[in-house]
mmCIF file of C-alpha atoms in Angstrom:
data_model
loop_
_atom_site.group_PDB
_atom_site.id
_atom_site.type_symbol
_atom_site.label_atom_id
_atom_site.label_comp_id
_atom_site.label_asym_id
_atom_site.label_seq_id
_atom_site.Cartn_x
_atom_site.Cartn_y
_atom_site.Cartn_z
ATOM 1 C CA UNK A 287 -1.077 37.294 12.960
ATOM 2 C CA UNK A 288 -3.008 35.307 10.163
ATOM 3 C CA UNK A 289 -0.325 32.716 8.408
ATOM 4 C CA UNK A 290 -2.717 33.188 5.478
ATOM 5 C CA UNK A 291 -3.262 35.972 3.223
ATOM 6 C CA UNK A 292 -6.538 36.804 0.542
ATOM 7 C CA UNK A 293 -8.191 39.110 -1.389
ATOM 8 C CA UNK A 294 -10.728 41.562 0.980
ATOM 9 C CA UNK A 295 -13.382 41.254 -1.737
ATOM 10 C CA UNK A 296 -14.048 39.145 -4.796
ATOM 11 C CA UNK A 297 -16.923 39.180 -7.256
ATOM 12 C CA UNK A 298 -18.920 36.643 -9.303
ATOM 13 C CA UNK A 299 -21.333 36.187 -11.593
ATOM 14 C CA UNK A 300 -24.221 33.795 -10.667
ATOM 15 C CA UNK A 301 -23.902 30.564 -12.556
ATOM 16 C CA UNK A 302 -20.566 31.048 -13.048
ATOM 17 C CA UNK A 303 -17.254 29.647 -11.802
ATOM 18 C CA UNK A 304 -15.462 31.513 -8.761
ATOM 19 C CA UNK A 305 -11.853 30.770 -7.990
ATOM 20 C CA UNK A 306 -10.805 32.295 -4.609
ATOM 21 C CA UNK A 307 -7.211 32.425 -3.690
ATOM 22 C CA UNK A 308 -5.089 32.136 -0.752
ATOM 23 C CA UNK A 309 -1.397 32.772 -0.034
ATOM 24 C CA UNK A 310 0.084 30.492 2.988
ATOM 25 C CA UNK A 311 3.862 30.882 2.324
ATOM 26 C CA UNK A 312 4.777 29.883 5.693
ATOM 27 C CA UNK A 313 2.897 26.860 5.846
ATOM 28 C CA UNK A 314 4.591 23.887 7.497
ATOM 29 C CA UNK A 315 4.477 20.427 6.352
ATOM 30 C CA UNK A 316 1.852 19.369 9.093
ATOM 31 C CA UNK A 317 -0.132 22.388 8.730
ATOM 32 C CA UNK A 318 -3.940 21.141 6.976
ATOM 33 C CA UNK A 319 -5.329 23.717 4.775
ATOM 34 C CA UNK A 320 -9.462 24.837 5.700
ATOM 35 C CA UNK A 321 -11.969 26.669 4.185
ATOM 36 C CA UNK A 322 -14.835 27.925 5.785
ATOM 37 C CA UNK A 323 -17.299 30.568 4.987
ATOM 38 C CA UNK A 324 -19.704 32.488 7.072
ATOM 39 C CA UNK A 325 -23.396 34.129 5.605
ATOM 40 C CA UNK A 326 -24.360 37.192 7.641
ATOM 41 C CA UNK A 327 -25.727 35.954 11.218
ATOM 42 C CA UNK A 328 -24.627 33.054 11.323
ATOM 43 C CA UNK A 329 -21.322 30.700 12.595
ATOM 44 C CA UNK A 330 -18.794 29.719 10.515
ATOM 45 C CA UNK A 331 -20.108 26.672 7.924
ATOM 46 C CA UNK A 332 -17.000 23.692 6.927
ATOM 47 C CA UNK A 333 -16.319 23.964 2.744
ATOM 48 C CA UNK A 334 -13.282 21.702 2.303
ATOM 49 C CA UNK A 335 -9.980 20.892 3.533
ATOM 50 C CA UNK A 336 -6.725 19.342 2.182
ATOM 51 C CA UNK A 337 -2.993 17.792 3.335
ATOM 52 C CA UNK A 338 -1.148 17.874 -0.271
ATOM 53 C CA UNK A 339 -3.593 16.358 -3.004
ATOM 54 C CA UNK A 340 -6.319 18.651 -4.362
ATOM 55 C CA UNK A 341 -10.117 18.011 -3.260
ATOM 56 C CA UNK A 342 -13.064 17.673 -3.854
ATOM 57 C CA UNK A 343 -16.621 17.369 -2.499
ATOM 58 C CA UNK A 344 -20.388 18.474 -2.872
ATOM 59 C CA UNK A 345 -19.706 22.217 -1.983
ATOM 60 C CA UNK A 346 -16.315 22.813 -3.491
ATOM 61 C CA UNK A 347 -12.994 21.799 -5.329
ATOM 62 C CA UNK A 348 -9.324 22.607 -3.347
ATOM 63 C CA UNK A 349 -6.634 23.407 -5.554
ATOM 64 C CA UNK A 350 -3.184 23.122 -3.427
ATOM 65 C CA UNK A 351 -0.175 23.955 -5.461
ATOM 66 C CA UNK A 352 2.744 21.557 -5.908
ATOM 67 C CA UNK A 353 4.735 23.624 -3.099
ATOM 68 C CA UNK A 354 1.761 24.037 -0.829
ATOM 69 C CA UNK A 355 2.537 27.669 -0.546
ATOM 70 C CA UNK A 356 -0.849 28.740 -1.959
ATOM 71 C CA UNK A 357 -4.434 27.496 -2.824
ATOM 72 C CA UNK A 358 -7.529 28.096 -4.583
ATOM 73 C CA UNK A 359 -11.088 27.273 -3.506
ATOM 74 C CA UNK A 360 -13.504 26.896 -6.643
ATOM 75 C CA UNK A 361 -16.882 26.796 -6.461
ATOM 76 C CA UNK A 362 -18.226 25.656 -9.975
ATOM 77 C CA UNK A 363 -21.353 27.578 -10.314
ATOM 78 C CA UNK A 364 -22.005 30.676 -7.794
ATOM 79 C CA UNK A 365 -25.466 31.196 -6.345
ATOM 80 C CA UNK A 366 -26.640 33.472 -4.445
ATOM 81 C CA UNK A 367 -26.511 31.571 -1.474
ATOM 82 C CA UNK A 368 -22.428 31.397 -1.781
ATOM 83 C CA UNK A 369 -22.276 35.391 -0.947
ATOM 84 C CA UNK A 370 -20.429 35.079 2.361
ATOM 85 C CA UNK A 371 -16.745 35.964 3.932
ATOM 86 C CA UNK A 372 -14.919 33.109 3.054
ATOM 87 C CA UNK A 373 -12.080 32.469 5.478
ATOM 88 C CA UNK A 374 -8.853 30.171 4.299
ATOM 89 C CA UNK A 375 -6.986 28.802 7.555
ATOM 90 C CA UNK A 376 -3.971 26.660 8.743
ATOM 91 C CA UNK A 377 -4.619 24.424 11.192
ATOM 92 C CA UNK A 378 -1.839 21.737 12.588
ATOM 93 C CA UNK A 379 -1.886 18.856 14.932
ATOM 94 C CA UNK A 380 -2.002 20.680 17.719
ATOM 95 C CA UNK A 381 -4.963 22.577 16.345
ATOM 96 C CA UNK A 382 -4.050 25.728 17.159
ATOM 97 C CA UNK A 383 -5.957 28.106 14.468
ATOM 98 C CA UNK A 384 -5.682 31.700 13.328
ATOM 99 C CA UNK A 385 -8.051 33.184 11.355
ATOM 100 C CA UNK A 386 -7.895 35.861 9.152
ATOM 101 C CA UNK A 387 -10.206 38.631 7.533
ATOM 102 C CA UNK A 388 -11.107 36.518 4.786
ATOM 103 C CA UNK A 389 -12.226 37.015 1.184
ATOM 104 C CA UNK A 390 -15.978 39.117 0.963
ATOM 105 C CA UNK A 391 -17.475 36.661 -1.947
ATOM 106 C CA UNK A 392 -20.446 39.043 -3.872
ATOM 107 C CA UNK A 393 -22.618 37.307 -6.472
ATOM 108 C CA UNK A 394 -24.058 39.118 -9.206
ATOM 109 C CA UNK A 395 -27.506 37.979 -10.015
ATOM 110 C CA UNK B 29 -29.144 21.738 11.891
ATOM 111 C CA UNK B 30 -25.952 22.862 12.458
ATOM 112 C CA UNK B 31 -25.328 19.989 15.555
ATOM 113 C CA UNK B 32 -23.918 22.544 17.641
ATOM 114 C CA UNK B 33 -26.466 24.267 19.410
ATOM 115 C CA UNK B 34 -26.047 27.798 21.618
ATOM 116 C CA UNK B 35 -27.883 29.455 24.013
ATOM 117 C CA UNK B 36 -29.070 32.070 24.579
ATOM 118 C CA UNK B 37 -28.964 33.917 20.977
ATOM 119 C CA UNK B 38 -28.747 37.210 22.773
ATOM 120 C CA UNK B 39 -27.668 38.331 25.953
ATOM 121 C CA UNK B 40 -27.758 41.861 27.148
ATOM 122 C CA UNK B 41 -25.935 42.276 30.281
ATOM 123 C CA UNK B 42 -24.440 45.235 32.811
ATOM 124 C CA UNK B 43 -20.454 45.382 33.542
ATOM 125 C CA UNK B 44 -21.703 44.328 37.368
ATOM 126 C CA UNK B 45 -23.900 41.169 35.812
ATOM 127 C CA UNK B 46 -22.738 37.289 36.354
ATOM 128 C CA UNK B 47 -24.191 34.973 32.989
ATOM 129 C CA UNK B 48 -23.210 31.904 31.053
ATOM 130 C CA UNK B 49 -22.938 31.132 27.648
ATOM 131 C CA UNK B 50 -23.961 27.579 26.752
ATOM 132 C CA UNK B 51 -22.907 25.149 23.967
ATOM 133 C CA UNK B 52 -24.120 21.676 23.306
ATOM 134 C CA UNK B 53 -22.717 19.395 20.387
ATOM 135 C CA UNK B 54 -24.974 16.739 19.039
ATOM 136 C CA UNK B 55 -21.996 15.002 17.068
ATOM 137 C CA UNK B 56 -20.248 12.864 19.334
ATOM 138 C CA UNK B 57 -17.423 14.852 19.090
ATOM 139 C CA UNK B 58 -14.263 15.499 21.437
ATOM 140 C CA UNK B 59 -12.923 18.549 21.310
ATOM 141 C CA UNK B 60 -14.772 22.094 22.029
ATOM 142 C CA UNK B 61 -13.944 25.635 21.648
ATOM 143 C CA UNK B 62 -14.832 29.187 21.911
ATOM 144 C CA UNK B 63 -14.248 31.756 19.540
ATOM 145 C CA UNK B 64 -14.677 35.357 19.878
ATOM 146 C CA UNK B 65 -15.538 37.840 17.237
ATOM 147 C CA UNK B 66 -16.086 41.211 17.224
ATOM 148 C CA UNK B 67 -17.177 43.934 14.765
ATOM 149 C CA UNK B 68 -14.835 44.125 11.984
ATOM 150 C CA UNK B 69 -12.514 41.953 13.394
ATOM 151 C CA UNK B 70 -11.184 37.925 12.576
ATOM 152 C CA UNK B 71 -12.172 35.432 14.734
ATOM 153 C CA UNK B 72 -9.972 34.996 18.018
ATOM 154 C CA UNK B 73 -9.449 31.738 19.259
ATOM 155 C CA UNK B 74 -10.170 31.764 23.112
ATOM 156 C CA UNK B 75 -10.544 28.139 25.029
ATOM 157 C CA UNK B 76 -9.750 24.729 23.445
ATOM 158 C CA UNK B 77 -11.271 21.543 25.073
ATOM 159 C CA UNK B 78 -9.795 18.641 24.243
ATOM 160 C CA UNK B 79 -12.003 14.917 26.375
ATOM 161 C CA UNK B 80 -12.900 17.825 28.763
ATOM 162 C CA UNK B 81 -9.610 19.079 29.644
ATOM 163 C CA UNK B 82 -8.659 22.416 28.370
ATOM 164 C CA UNK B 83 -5.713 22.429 26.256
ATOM 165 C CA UNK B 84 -5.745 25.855 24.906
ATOM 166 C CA UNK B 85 -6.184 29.305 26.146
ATOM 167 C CA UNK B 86 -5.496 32.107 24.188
ATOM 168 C CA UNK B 87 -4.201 34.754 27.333
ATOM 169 C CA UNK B 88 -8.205 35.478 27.825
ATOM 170 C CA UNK B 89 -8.628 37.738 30.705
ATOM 171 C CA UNK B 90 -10.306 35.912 33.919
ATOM 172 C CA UNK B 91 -13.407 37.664 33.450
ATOM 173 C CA UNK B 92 -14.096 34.742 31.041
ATOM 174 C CA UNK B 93 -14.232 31.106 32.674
ATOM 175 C CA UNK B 94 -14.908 27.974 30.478
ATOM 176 C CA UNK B 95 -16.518 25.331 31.937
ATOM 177 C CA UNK B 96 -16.396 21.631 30.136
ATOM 178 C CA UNK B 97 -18.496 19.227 32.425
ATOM 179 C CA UNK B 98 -18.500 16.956 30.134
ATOM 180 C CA UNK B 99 -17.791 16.240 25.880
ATOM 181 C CA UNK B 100 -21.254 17.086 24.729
ATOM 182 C CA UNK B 101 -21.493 20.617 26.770
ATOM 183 C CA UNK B 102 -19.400 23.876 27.140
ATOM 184 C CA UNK B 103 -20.013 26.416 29.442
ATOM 185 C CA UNK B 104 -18.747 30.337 29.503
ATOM 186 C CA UNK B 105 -19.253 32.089 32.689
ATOM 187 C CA UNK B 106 -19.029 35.528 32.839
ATOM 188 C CA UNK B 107 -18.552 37.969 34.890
ATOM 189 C CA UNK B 108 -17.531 41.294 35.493
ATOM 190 C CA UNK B 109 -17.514 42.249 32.004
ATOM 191 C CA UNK B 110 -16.376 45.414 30.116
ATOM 192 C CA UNK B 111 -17.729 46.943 27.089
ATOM 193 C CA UNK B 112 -14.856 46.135 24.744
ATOM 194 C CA UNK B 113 -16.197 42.617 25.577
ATOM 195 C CA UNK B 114 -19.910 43.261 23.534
ATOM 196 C CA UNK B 115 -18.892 40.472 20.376
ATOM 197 C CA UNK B 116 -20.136 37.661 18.788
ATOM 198 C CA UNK B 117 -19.304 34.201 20.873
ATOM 199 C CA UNK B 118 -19.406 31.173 18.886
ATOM 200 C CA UNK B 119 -18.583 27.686 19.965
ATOM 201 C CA UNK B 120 -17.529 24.746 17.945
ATOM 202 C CA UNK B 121 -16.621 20.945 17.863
ATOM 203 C CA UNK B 122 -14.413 18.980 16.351
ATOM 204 C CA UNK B 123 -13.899 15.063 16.313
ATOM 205 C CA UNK B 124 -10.877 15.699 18.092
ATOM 206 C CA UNK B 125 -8.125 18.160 18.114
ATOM 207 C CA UNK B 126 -5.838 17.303 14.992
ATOM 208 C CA UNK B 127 -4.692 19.712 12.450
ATOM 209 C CA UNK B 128 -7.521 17.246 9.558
ATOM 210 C CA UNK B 129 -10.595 17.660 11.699
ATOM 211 C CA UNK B 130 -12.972 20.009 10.287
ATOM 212 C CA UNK B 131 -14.806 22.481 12.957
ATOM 213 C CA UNK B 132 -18.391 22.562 13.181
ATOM 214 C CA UNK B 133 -19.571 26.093 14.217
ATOM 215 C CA UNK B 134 -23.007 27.151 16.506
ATOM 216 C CA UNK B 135 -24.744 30.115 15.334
ATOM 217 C CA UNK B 136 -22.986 32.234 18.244
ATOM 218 C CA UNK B 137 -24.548 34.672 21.241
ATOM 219 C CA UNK B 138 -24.249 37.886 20.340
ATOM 220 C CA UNK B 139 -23.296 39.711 23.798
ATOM 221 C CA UNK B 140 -23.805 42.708 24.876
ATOM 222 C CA UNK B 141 -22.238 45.085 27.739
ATOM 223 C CA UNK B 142 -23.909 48.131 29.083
#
């Protein structure tokens, strides 16, 4: 079973923030937290992952909360291009990965 | 340009047919995988490749046979297959196999079993 839990479905307005969240309350202290997302026909595309401190890069921002037990990916200003499944994973040292259904991200021209 | 390239996009195939899947990373990378995803389903983790050794496999039935000559290329032989099998394959790379190494995903062959 998925370690990680999110919403089935989410929806934004284009041009404006989108904060997706994800429930790991399991999550051990070597387990990295991923985001990926994946538009229709295509393999899974690398947003952002984090350890402890939040992060931040061209595509996205990583919220982690002080107890790690949850998260938040925000993307700053939805396009259209950002309507995907976005998945939010554990992964640890050994790499051993479990996705789950992921969050169905709809922008609203 | 993803970096990780598959072939063939789409494979059609009978339950009697032998094929292979292929994966090629242009990213220097040392660790591999396969994923499997069907309809409506998560992604399942199948084979994990770490400097061509496997390291992972996921209780895949033998029908399915990774093949690692080698930390640019991946190989999926199949054979024998069963309808319940028709999914999405996808193959990825990762600078190696710790828990902060980000995956970098092919587009996939979507497989089919008549």
């Amino acid at each position: 079973d998925a370690k990680t839990t999110q919403p089935n479905s989410m929806e934004s307005n284009e041009e404006e923030p989108v904060h997706l969240p994800c429930n790991h309350s399991t999550i051990s202290g070597t387990d990295y937290i991923h985001w990926y997302r994946q538009l229709p026909s295509q393999g899974p595309e690398y947003v952002i992952h984090g350890l402890t401190s939040n992060v931040n890069n061209r595509m996205a921002s990583l919220a982690i909360a002080e107890d790690r037990k949850s998260s938040t990916l925000i993307l700053h200003r939805a396009t259209l291009r950002d309507a995907a499944v976005y998945y939010c994973i554990l992964k640890t040292s050994y790499d051993k990965v479990i996705f789950g259904p992921g969050t169905s991200l709809s922008v609203i021209p | 340009e993803t970096g990780v390239t598959q072939t063939p996009r789409h494979l059609v195939m009978g339950m009697t047919n032998k094929k292979s899947l292929k994966c090629e990373q242009h990213l220097g990378h040392n660790a591999m995988y396969w994923y499997k995803q069907s309809a409506k389903k998560p992604l399942e983790l199948m084979f994990v490749y770490s400097l061509e050794e496997r390291v992972e496999n996921n209780s895949v039935p033998s029908r399915f046979s990774p093949e690692c000559p080698n930390s640019s290329h991946l190989f999926l032989h199949l054979h024998t297959l069963q309808p319940e099998d028709s999914a999405l394959y996808l193959c990825a790379s990762s600078q190696d196999v710790g828990g902060g190494q980000p995956q970098h995903f092919g587009d996939g062959t979507r497989l089919s079993i008549l």
